[in-house]
XYZ file of C-alpha atoms in Angstrom:
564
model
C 0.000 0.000 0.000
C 2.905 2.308 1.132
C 3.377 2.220 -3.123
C 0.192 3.120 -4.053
C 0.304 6.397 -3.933
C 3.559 7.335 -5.763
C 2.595 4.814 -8.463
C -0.416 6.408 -8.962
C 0.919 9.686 -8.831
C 3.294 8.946 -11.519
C 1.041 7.516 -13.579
C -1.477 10.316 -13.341
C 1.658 13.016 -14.235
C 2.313 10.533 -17.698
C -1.631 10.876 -18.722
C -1.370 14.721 -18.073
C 1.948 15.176 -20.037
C 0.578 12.794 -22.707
C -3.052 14.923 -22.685
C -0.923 18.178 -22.941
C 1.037 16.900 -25.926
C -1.636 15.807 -27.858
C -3.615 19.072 -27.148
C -0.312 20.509 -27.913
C 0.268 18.975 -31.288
C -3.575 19.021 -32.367
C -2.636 23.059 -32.401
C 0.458 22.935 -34.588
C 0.973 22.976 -38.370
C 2.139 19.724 -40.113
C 5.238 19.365 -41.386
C 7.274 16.885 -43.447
C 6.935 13.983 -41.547
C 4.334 14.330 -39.510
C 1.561 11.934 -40.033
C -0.893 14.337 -41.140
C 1.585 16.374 -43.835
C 0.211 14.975 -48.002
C 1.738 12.530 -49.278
C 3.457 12.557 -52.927
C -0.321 11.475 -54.496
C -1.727 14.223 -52.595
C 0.619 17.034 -54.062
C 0.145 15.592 -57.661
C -3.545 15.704 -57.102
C -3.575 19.325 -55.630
C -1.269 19.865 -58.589
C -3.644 18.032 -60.917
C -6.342 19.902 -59.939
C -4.896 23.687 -60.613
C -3.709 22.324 -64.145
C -0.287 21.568 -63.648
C 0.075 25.171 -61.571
C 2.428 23.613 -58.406
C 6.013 24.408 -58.045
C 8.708 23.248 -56.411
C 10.454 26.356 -54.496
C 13.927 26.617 -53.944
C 15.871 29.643 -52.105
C 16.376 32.643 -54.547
C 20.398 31.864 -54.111
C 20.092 28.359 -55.127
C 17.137 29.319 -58.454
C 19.987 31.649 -59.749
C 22.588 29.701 -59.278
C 20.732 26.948 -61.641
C 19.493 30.136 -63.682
C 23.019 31.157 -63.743
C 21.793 34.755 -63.078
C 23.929 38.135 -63.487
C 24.652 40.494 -61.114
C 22.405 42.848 -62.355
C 19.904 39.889 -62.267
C 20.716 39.196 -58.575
C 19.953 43.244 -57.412
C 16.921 43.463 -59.394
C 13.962 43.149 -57.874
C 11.835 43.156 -61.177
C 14.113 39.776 -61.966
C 13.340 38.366 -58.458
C 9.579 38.368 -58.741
C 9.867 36.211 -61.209
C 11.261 33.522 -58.330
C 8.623 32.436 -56.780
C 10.781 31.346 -53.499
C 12.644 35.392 -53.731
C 12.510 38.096 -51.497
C 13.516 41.506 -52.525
C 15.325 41.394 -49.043
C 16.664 38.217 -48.887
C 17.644 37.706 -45.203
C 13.848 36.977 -44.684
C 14.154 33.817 -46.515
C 17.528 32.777 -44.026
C 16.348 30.698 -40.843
C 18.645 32.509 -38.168
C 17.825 30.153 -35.217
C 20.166 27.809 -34.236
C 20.579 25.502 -35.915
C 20.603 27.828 -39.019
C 19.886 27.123 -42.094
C 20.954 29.453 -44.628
C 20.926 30.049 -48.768
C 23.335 32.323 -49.196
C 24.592 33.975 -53.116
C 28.474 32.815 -53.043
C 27.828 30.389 -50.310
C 28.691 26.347 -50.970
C 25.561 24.654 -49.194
C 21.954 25.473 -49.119
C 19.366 24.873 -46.860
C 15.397 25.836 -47.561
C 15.257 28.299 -44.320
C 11.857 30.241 -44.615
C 11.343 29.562 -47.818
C 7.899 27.928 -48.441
C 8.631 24.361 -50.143
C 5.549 24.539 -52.751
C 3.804 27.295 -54.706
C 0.486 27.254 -56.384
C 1.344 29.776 -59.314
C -2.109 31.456 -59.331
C -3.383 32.178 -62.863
C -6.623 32.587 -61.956
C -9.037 32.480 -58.968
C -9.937 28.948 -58.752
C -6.198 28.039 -58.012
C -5.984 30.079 -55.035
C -9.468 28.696 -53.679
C -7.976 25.208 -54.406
C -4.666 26.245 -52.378
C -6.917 27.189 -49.309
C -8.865 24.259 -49.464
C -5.750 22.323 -49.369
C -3.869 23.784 -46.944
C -7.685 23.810 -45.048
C -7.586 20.177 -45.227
C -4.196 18.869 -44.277
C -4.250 21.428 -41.668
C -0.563 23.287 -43.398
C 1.126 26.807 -42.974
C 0.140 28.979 -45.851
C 1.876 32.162 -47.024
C 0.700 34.915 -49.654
C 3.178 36.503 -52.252
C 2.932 38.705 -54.505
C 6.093 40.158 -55.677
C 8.199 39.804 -52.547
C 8.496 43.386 -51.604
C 7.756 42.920 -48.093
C 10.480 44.457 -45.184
C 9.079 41.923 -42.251
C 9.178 38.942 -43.799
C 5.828 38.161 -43.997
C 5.758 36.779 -47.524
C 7.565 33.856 -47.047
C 7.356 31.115 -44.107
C 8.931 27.695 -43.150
C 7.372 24.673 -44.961
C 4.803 26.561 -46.120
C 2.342 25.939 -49.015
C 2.432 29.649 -51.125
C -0.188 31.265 -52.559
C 1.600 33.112 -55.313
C -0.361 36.009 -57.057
C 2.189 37.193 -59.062
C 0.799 36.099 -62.428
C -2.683 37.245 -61.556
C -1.905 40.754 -63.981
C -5.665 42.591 -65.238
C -6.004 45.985 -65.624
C -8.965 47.334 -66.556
C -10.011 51.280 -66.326
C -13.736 52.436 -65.937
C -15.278 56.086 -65.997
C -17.949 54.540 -63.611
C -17.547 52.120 -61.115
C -20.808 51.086 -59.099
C -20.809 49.552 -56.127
C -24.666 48.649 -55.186
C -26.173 50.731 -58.065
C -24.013 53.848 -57.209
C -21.558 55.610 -59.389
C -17.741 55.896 -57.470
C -16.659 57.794 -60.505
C -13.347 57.084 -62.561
C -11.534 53.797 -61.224
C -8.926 51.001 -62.109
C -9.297 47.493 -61.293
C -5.786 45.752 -61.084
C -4.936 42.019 -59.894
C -2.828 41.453 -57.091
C 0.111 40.849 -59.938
C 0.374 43.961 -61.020
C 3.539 46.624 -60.028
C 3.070 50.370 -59.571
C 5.771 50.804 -62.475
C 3.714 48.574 -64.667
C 0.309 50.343 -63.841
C 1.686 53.948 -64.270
C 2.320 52.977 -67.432
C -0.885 52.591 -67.908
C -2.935 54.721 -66.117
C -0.897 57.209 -68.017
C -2.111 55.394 -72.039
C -5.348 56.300 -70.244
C -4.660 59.893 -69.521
C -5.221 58.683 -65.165
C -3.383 59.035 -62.375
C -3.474 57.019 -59.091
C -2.037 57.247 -55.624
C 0.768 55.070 -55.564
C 4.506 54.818 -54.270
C 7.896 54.449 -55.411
C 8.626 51.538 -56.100
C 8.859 49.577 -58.919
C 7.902 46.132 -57.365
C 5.016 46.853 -54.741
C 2.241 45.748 -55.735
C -1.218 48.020 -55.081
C -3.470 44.958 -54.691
C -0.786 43.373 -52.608
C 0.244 44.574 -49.100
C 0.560 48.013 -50.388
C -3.087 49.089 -49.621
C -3.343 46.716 -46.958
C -1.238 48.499 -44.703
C -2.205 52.038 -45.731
C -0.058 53.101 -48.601
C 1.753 56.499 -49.108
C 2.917 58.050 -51.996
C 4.486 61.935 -52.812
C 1.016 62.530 -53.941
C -0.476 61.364 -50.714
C -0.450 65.176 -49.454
C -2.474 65.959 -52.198
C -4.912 63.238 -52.662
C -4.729 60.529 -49.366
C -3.514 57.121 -48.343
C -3.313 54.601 -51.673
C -6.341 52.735 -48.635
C -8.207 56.334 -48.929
C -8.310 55.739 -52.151
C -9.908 51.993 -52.551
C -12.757 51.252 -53.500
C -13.442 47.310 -53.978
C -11.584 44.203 -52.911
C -12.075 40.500 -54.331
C -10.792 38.223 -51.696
C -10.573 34.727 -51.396
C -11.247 33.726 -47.297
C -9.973 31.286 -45.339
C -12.625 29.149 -46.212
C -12.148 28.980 -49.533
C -15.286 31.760 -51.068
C -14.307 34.184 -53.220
C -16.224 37.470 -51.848
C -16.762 41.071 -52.393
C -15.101 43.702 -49.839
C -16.551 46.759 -50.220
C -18.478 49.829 -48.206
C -21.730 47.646 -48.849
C -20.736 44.158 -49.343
C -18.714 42.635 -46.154
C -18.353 45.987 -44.975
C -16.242 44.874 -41.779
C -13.779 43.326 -44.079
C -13.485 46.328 -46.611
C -13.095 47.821 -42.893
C -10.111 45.821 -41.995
C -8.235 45.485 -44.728
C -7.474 48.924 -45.502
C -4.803 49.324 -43.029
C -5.284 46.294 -40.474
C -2.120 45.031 -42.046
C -0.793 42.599 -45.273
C -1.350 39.020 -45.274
C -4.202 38.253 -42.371
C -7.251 38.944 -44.199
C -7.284 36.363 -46.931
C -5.866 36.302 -50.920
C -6.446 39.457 -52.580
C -7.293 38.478 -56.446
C -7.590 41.826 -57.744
C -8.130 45.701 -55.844
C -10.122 48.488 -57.625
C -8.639 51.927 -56.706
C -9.790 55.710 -57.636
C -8.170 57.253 -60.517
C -7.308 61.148 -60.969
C -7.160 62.942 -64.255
C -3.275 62.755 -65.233
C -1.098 65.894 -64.182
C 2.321 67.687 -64.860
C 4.796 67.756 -61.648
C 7.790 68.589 -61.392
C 10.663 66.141 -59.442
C 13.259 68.409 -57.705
C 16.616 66.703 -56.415
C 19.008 67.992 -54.452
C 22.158 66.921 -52.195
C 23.549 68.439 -48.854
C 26.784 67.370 -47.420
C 27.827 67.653 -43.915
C 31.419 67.178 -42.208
C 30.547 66.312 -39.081
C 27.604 64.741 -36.980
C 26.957 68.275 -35.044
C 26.858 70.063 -38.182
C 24.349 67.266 -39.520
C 22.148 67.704 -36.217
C 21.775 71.196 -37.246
C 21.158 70.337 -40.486
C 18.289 68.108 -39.942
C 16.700 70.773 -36.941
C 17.078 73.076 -39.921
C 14.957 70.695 -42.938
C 12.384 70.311 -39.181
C 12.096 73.785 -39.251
C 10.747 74.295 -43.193
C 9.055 71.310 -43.919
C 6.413 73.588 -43.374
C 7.276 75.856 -46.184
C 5.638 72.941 -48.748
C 2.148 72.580 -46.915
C 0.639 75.251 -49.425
C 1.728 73.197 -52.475
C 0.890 69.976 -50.676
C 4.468 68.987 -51.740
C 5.435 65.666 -51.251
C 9.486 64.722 -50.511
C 12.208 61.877 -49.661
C 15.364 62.596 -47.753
C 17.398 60.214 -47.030
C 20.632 60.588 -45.117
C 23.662 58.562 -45.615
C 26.003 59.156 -42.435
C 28.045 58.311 -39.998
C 28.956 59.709 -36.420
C 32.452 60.370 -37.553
C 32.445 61.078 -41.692
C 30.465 63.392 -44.165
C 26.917 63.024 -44.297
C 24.862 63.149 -47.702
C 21.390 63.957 -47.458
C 19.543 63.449 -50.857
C 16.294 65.256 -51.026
C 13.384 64.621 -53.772
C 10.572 66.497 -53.826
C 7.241 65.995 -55.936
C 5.251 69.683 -56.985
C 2.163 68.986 -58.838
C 1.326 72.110 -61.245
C 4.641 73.351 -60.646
C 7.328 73.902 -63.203
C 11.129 74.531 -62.814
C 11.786 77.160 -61.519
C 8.676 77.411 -59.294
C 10.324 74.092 -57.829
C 13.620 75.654 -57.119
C 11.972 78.924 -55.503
C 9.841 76.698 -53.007
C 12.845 75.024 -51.885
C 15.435 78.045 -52.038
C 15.083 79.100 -48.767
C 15.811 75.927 -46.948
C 18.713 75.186 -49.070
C 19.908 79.094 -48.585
C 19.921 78.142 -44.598
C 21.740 74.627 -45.114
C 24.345 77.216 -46.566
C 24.820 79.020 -44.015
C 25.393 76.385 -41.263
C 28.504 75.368 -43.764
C 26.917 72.450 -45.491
C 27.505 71.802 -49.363
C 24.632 72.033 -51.684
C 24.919 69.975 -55.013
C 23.656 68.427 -57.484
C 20.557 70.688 -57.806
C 17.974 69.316 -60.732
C 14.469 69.704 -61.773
C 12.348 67.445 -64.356
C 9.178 68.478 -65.159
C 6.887 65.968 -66.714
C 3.686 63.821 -66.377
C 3.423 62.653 -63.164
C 3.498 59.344 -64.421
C 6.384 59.572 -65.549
C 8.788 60.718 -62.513
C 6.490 59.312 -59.519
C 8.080 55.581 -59.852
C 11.900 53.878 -59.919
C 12.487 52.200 -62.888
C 13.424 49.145 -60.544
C 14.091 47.994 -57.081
C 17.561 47.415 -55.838
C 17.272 44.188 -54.201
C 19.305 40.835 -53.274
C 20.571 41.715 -49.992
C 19.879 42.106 -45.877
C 18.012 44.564 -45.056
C 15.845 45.284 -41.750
C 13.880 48.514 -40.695
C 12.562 50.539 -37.799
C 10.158 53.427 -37.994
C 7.685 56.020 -36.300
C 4.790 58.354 -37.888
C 6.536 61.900 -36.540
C 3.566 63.961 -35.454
C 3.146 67.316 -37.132
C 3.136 69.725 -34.027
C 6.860 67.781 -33.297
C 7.824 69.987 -36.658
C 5.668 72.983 -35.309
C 6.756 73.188 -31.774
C 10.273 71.002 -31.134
C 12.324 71.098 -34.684
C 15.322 70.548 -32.361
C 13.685 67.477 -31.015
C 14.566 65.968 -34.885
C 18.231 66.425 -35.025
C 19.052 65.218 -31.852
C 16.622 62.606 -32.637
C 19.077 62.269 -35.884
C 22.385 62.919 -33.709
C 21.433 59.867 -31.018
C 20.779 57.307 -34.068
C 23.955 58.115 -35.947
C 25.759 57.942 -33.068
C 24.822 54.908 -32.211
C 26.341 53.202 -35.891
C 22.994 53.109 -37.758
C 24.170 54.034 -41.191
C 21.192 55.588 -42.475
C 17.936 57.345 -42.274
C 14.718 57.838 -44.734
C 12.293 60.780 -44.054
C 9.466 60.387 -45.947
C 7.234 63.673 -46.187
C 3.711 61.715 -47.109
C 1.522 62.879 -44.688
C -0.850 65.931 -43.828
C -2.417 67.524 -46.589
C -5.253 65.489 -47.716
C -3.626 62.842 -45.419
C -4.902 64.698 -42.378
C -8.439 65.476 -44.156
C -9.226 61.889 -44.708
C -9.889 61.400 -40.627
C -13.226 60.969 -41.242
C -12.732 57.670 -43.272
C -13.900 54.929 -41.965
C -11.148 52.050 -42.131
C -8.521 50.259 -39.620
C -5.898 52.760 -41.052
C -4.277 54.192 -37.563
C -4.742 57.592 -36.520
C -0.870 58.527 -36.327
C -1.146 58.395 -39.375
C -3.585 62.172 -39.646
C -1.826 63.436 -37.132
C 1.701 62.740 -38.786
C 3.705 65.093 -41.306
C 6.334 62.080 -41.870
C 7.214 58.681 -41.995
C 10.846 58.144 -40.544
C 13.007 55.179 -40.708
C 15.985 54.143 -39.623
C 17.767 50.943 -41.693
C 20.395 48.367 -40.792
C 22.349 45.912 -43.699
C 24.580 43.728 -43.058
C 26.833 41.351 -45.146
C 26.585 37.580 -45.572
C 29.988 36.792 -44.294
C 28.345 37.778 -40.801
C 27.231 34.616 -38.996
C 23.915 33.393 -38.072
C 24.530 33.986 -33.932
C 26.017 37.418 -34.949
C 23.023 38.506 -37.392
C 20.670 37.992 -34.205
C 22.284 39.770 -32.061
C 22.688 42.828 -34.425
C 18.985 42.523 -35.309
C 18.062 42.439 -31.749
C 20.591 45.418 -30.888
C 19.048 47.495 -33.758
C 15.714 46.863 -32.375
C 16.856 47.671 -28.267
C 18.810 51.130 -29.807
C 16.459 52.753 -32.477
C 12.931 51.899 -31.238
C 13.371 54.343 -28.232
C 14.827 57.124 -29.977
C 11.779 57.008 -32.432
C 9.348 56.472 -30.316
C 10.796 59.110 -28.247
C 10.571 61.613 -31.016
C 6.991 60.489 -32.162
C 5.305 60.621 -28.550
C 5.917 57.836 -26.471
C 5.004 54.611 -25.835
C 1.308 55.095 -27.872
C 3.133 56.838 -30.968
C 2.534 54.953 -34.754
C 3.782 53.289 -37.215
C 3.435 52.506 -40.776
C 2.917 48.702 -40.177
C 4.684 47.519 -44.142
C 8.184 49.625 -43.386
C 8.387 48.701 -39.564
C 10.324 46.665 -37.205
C 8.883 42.871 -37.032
C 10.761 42.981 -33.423
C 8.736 46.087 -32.840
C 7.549 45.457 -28.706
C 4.364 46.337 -29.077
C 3.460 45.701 -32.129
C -0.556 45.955 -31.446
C -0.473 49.473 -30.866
C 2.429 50.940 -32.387
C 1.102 49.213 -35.895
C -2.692 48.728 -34.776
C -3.477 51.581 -32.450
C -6.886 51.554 -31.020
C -8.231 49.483 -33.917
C -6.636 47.102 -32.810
C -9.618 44.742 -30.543
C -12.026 45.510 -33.620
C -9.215 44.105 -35.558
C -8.957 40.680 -33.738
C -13.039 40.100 -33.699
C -13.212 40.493 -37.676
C -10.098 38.091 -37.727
C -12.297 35.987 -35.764
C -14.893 36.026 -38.265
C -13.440 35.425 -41.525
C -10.476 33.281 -40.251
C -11.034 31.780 -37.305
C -8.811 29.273 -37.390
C -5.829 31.131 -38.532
C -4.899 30.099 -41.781
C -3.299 33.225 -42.273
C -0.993 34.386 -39.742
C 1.964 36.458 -40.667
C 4.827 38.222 -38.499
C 3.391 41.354 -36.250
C 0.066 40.613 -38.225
C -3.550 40.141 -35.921
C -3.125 37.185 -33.802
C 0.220 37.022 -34.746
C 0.953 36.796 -30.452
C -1.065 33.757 -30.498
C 1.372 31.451 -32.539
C 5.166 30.457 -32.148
C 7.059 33.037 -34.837
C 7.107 30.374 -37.042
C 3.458 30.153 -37.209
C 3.668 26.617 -36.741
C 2.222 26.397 -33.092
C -0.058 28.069 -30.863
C 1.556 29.487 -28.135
């Protein structure tokens, strides 16, 4: 008897651990090997069924090494959509962890990391619905790609089944667009393929213009809208997600449905600016269109010697950004510095209406008081053309590591502490981080839009920029040593931003953020964020799509293998 009790004891502790296991493992992903996972006859029928659409994916290192890419191949991220398994920053596709596994471009050995392991190559919408289903039924991590322009990583995952929308490419312009029997006016509906280069292209054959960034490779039905969307024109005519009208979305379970103010209305709700990747497979977006215009791009460079000097300099660029709120001007500067060495800041600015000369007067006085705190101007330009024309790159420099931290900088920070900026500036230079992008996207029109109803977060119409401060590294750096920088880049820049944008409640622009951001609920999310979570709830309630810092994101490992 004296046994009796331990034994049973013992044996009660073995049911528990195996209950808890079970329970555990009934809330995981399968992966290769796990009973559940297909089999070879289930791939070929999934593959079967979308007419011979699966792929294989590989690393983008180990597809150009069998494509024998160029250099010029490698860096372009026009070439690396075309890679199913590619991001534009590549270190999202590296597995970090220990023990790492890593596809690097001159390494010797290859491992798949985050990069998904099959791809349905969506052609059309009954692929993607097929894809769900599957991934529904064998109970597997899914991803959603586009083109691959994604700074946290959330277009790629480990053993993942992708949902590839990259050949999903209509365009079609309207002078009416109705939405329940009412006129929206002038629109273009574009599938979640299509690149803002491609589509100013043609929005400008059609004489239309559109809110939409820089770059050549994001895509507007993509995560571009999803997370807000700002362009140089966004003083001047809103968010790219003011600007949507429609989305076609498959769900989690498979239905292809209508988002829109009168169709799932809580969904149209969401996914303007509730963040890329949790809502469900965008097929195609439809987006207002503007009569074309001319603008005028004006470039310029400052040099500085020394990091006081480029304090000064940025208190100084602080102190007349509001000289362009009566053009509704829109601007990039980007500084290039170090705490020790010359600092270039190169400064592009967007004036609609505007020609030459009018450009050079609006930004004479700033660049008259750069001169006289000693730094260089150069370089001064000005091309006037059709907006179209100057808006986007001609391509994305891409193929390397590349990670990001950000804040929404309130306007009455530029109105009532300019100083505040360059020591903001000062602190992160300091500190090794090599360089900063200022984005001037906001106010304007930006500020207007308030009364919109979507999950876009309020920072962003109280905001006059979007700053962020960037970290690369090389791939001779090892896999302990990338961690630690990443987690040193998060621990050193977060605070000075967040300092500078108001605290611990200030915003972010969730698709040019830090996926090690602390809090990323509010600082992406805001006070949309428990509205947020119930329509998750809703339309995906078990999670099928789950990306990095994305709703419910805190609820799974960062994998998204496992409920945590």
């Amino acid at each position: 008897m004296t046994l009796l009790y331990p034994v049973t004891v013992a044996a009660l502790a073995v049911l528990l651990f195996s209950s808890a296991f079970h329970a555990l493992a009934s809330q995981c992903r399968n992966e290769p090997g796990d009973p559940g996972y297909p089999t070879a006859t289930d791939w070929s029928a999934l593959n079967d069924t979308i007419g011979g659409m699966l792929l294989n994916v590989l690393p983008s290192a180990e597809a150009c090494r069998e494509l024998a890419c160029t250099e010029a191949q490698w860096e372009s991220g026009i070439f690396r959509q075309t890679i199913p398994g590619s991001m534009n920053s590549y270190n999202w596709e590296q597995d970090y962890n220990p023990p790492a596994e890593l596809c690097l471009r001159n390494g010797t050995t290859c491992a798949q990391g985050h990069v998904p392991l099959y791809a349905v190559n969506a052609t059309a919408v009954q692929h993607i619905q097929a894809g769900v289903r599957f991934a529904n039924t064998y109970n597997l991590r899914v991803a959603i790609k586009s083109s691959g322009h994604d700074y946290l990583g959330r277009s790629t995952a480990r053993h993942s089944l992708l949902l590839w929308t990259a050949y999903l490419k209509n365009t079609a312009f309207s002078e009416q667009f109705y939405i329940a029997g009412v006129d929206q006016g002038p629109a273009v509906t574009v599938g979640s393929g299509v690149g803002l280069k491609t589509m100013y292209a043609a929005a400008k054959a059609q004489n239309k213009m559109f809110v939409g960034g820089s770059a050549a490779t994001v895509c507007a039905a993509g995560g571009y809208t999803q997370g807000a969307g700002h362009s140089g024109f966004s003083p001047i005519y809103g968010l790219a997600a003011d600007n949507v009208l429609q989305y076609r979305v498959v769900l989690a379970n498979g239905s292809f449905v209508k988002a829109n103010s009168v169709e799932h209305s809580d969904l149209f709700w969401a996914m303007r600016g509730g963040g890329a990747g949790s809502w469900g497979v965008i097929i195609d977006a439809t987006l207002r269109t503007f009569p074309t215009f001319n603008a005028t791009l004006h470039t310029v460079n400052v040099l500085t010697d020394t990091l006081g000097q480029t304090a000064n300099l940025m208190t100084t660029h602080a102190m007349h950004v509001k000289d362009w709120d009566a053009v509704k001007a829109g601007q990039y500067f980007y500084l290039s510095g170090s705490a020790l060495n010359t600092s270039t800041l190169v400064i592009s600015t967007l004036f609609k209406d505007l020609d030459g000369n009018a450009s050079k007067a609006q930004m004479s006085p700033f660049l008259n008081d750069a001169r006289a705190l000693g730094a260089v101007v150069e370089n001064e330009s000005t091309n006037t053309a059709v907006a179209n024309d100057i808006v986007g790159l001609a391509d994305d420099a891409s193929g390397f590591n590349l990670i990001l931290s950000s804040r929404l900088i309130p306007a009455s920070v530029y109105l009532d502490s300019p100083g505040n900026v360059g020591a903001a500036y000062k602190q992160i230079l300091s500190q090794g981080i090599p360089q900063i992008l200022g984005h001037l996207v906001a106010g304007g029109q930006v500020a207007a839009n308030a009364n919109i109803s979507s999950a876009i977060i309020p920072a962003w119409r109280s905001a006059k920029t979007h700053i962020i401060a960037t970290q690369s590294w090389n791939d001779t750096l090892s896999a302990a040593d990338v961690q630690a920088l990443r987690k040193n880049f998060t621990a050193s820049v977060e605070p000075v931003l967040s300092g500078l944008a108001g605290g611990a409640s200030s915003g972010s622009y969730s698709n040019e953020g830090d996926v090690l951001e602390p809090n990323f609920q509010i600082t992406f999310y805001g006070p949309n964020y428990s509205r947020l979570e119930r329509i998750k709830s809703l339309y995906d309630p078990n999670d099928l799509f789950i990306v990095p810092t994305g709703v419910h994101s805190e609820n799974w490992d960062a994998e998204g293998i496992c409920r945590v």
